[in-house]
Short mmCIF file of C-alpha atoms and ligand atoms in Angstrom, two decimals:
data_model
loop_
_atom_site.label_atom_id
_atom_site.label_comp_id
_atom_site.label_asym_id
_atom_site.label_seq_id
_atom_site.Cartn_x
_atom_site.Cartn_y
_atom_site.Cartn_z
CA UNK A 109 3.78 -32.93 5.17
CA UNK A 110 2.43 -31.06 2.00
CA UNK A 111 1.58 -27.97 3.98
CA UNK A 112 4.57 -27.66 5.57
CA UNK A 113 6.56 -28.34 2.15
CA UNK A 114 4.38 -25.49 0.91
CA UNK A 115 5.06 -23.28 3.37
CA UNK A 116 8.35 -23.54 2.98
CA UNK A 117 8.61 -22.98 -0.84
CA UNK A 118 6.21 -20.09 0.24
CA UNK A 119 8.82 -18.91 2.47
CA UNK A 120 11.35 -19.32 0.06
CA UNK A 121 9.75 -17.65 -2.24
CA UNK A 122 9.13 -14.56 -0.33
CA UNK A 123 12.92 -14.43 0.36
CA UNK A 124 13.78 -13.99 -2.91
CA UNK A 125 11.03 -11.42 -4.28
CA UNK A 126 12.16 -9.30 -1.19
CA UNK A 127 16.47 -9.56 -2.21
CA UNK A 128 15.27 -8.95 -5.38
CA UNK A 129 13.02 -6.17 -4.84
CA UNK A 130 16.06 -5.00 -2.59
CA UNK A 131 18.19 -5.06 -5.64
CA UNK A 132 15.85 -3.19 -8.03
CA UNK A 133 14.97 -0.68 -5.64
CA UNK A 134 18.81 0.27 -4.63
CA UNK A 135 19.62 0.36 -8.67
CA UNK A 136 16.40 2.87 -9.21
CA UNK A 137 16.24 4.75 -6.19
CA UNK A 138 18.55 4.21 -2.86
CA UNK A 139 21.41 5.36 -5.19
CA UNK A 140 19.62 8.16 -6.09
CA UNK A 141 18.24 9.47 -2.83
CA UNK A 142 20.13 8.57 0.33
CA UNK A 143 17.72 10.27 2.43
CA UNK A 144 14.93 8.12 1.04
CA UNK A 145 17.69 5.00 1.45
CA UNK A 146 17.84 5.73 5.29
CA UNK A 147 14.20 5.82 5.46
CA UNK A 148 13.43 2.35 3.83
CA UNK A 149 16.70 1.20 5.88
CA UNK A 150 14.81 2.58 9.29
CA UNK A 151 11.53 1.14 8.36
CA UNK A 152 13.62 -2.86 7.74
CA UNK A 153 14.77 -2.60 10.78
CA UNK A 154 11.81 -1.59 12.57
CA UNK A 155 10.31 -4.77 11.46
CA UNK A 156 14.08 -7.13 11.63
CA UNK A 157 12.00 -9.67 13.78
CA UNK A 158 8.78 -8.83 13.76
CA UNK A 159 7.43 -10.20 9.91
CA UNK A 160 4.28 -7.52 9.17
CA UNK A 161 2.88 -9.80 7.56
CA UNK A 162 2.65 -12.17 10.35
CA UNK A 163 1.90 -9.22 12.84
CA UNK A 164 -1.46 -8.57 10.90
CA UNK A 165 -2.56 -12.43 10.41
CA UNK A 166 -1.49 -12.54 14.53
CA UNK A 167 -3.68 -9.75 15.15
CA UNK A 168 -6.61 -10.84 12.73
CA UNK A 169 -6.65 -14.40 14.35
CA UNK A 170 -6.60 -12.93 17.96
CA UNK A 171 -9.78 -10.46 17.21
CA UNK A 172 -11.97 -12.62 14.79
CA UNK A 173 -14.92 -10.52 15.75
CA UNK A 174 -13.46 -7.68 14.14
CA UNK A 175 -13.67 -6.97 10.18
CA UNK A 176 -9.90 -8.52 9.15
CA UNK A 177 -7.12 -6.28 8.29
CA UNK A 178 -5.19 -8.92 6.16
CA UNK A 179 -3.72 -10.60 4.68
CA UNK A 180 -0.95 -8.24 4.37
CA UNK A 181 1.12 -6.91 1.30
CA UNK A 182 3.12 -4.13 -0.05
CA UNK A 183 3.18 -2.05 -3.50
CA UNK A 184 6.67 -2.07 -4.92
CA UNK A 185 8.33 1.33 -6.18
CA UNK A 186 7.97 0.49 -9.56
CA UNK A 187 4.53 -0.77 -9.26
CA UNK A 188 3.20 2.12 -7.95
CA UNK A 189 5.49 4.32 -10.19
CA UNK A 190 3.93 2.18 -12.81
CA UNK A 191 0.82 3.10 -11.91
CA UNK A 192 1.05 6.44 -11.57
CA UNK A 193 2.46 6.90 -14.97
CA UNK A 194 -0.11 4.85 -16.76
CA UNK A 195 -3.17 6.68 -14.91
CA UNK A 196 -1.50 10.14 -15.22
CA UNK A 197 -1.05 11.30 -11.82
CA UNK A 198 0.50 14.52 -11.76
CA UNK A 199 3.34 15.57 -8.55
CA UNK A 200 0.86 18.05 -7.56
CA UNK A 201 -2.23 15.64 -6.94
CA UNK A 202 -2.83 15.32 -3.15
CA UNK A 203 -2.60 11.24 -2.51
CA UNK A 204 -4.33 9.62 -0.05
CA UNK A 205 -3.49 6.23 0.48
CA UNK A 206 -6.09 3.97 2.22
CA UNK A 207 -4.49 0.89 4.50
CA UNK A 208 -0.72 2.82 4.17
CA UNK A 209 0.56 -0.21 6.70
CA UNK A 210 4.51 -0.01 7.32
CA UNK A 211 4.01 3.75 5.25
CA UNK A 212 7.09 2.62 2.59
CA UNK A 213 4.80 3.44 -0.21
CA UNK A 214 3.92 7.21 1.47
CA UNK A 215 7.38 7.35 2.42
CA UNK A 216 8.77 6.94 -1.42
CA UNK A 217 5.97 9.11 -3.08
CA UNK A 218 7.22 12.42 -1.07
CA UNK A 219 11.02 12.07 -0.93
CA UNK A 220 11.30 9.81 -4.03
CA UNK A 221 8.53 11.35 -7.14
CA UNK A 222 7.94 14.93 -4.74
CA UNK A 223 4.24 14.22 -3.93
CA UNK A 224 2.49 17.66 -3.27
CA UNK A 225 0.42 16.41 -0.49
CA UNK A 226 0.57 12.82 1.09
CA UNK A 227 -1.64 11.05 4.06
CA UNK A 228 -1.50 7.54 5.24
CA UNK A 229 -4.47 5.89 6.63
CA UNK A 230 -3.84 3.03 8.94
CA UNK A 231 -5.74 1.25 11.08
CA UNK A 232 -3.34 -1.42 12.60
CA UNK A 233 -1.74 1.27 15.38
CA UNK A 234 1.66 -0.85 15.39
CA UNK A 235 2.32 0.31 11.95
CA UNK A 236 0.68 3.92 12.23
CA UNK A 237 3.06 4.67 15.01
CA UNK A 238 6.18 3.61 14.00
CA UNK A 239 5.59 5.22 10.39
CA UNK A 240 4.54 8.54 12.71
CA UNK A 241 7.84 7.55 13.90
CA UNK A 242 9.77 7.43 10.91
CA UNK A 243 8.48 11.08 9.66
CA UNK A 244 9.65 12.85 12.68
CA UNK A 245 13.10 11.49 13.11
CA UNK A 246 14.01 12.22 9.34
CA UNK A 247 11.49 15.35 9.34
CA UNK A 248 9.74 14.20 6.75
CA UNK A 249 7.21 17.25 6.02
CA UNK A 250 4.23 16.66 3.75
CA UNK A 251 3.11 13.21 4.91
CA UNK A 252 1.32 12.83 7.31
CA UNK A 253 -0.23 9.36 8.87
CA UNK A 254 -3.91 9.27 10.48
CA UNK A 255 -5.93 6.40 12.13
CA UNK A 256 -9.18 8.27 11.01
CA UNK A 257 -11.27 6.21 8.86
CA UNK A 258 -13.40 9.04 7.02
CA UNK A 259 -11.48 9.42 3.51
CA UNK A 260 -10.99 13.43 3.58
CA UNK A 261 -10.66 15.48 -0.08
CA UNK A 262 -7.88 15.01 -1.77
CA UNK A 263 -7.40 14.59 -5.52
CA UNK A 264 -5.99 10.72 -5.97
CA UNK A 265 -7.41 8.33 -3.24
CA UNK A 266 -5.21 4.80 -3.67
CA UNK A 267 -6.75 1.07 -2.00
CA UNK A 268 -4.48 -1.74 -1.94
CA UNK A 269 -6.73 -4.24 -0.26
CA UNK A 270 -7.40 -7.23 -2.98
CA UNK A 271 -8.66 -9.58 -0.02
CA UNK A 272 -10.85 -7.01 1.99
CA UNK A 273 -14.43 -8.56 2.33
CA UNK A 274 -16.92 -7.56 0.20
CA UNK A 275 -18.36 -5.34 3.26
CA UNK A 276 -15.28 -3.58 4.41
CA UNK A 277 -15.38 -2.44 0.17
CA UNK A 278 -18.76 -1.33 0.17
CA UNK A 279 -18.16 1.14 2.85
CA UNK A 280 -15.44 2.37 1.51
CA UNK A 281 -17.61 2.79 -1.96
CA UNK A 282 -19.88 4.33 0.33
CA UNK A 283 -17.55 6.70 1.82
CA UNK A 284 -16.04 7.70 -1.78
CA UNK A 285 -18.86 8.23 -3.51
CA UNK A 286 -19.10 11.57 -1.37
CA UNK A 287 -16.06 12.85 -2.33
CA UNK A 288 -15.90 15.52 -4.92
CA UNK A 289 -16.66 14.75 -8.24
CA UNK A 290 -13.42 13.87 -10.08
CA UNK A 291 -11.41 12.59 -7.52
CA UNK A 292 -9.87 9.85 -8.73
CA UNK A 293 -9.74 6.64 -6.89
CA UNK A 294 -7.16 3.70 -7.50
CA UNK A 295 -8.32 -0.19 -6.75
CA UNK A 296 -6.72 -3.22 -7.01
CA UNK A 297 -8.23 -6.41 -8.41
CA UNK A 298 -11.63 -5.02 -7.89
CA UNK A 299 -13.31 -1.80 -9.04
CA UNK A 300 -16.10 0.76 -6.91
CA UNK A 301 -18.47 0.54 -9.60
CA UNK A 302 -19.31 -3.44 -8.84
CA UNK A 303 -20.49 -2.59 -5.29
CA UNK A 304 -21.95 0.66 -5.89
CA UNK A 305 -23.02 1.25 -9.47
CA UNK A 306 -24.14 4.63 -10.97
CA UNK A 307 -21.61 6.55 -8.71
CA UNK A 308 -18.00 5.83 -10.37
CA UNK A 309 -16.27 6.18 -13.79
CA UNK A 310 -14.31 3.06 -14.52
CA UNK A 311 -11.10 5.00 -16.86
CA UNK A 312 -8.66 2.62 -17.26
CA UNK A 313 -7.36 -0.61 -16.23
CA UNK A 314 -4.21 -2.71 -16.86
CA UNK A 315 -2.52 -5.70 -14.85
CA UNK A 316 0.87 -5.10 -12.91
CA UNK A 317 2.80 -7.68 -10.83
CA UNK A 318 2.50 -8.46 -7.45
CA UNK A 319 4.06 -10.36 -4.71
CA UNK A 320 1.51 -13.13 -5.03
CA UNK A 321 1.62 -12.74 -9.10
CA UNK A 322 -0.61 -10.78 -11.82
CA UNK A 323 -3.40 -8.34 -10.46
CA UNK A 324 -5.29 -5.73 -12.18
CA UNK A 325 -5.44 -2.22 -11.16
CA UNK A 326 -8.20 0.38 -11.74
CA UNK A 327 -8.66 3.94 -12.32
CA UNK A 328 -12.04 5.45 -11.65
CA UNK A 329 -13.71 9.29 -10.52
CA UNK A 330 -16.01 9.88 -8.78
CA UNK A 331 -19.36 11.18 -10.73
C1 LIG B 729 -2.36 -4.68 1.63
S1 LIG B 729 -1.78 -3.50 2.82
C2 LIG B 729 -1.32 -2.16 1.73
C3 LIG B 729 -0.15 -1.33 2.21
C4 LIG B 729 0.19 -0.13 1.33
N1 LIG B 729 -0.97 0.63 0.98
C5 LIG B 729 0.88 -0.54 0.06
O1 LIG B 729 0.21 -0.57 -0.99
O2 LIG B 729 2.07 -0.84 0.09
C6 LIG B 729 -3.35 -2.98 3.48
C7 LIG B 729 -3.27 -2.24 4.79
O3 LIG B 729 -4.58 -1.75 5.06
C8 LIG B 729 -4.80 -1.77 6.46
N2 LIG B 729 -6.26 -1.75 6.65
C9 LIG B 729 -7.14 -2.75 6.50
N3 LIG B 729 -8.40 -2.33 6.75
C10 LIG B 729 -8.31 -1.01 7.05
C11 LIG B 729 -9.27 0.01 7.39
N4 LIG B 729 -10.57 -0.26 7.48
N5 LIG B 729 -8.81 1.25 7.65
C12 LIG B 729 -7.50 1.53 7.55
N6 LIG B 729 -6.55 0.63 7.24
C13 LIG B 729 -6.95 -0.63 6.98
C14 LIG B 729 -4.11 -3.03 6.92
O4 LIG B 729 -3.78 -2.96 8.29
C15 LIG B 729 -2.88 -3.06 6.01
O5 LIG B 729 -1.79 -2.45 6.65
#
């Protein structure tokens, strides 16, 4: 009886973060960009009745030999704007963003703040290939979304994973510790330097708000 009252307050919960997210984002941006409106719009309704956050717990508890994709969760606009500003990231960095799921976050940083460069990495191919989707029928140019798991060059490299396991970090560390030096890679709740020491710069670090409350954020190169 607790669970389910808990799940329900959960649900609740969720309900009103999302109208309320809807309500901040069509103040700060929608107004201001209709194109980028009818992409976020698009994307909704991709998803009207299928929850991505229950598509990825489905999938993770259907392939439990697999390293888990989940639990699912999405940057807000003015988190990642937030971010962006504190860490000084300028328009012309070329962002990468590890795990890009639905692509909203890809989606706002070219048409909304005029990204230079931007690639989605996705591994769940539900999400990759309706976001593939999404670019082509509003021609979005300058993003593009990828399945490949090698983290090419480019200048910002951003990981919203805070529940990965430990071993699905460390080869990521692994992998970004090759990239140039000074590439600049963005974490959240953990930073590269605990699982691979001697190999990353921690810069600077504050906490920003979440869906599931207060989380810190981390800006480190690559030495
Ligand atoms: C927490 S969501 C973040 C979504 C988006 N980056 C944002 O901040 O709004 C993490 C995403 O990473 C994806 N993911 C998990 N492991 C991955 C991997 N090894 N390679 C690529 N994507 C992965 C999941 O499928 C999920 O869509």
């Amino acid at each position: 009886m607790k669970k389910v009252f808990n799940i329900f307050l959960t649900s609740c919960w969720v309900r009103i973060y999302h109208l309320w997210m809807f309500l901040v984002n069509f103040w700060k941006y929608y107004l201001k960009n209709p194109k980028f409106f009818l992409v976020d719009s698009c994307i909704f309704f991709q998803y009207f009745f299928k929850n991505p956050y229950g598509l990825i717990r489905r999938y993770d508890e259907a392939h439990p030999e697999e390293e888990p994709l989940g639990p699912y969760g999405e940057t807000e606009f003015p988190v990642i704007e937030e971010i962006l500003n504190r860490f000084h990231i300028p328009k012309s960095a070329s962002f990468l963003d590890f795990g890009s799921g639905r692509g909203r976050m890809c989606f706002w940083l070219k048409i909304m703040r005029g990204q230079k460069k931007v690639t989605g990495v996705e591994k769940f191919v539900p999400f990759l290939e309706k976001a593939k989707k999404i670019k082509n029928l509003f021609s979005v140019d300058g993003v593009t979304f990828t399945d490949t798991f090698d983290i090419e060059s480019h200048d910002v490299v951003y990981m919203y994973g805070s529940s990965w396991l430990d071993e699905t970090v460390l080869k990521i560390a692994e992998k970004a510790a090759k990239l140039p030096k000074g590439t600049i890679i963005i974490t959240t709740s953990y930073w590269l330097g605990d699982y691979l020491p001697d190999h990353f710069l921690l810069e600077d670090s504050f906490e920003v708000r979440f869906i599931w409350g207060k989380g810190s954020v981390y800006k480190q190169t690559v030495i």
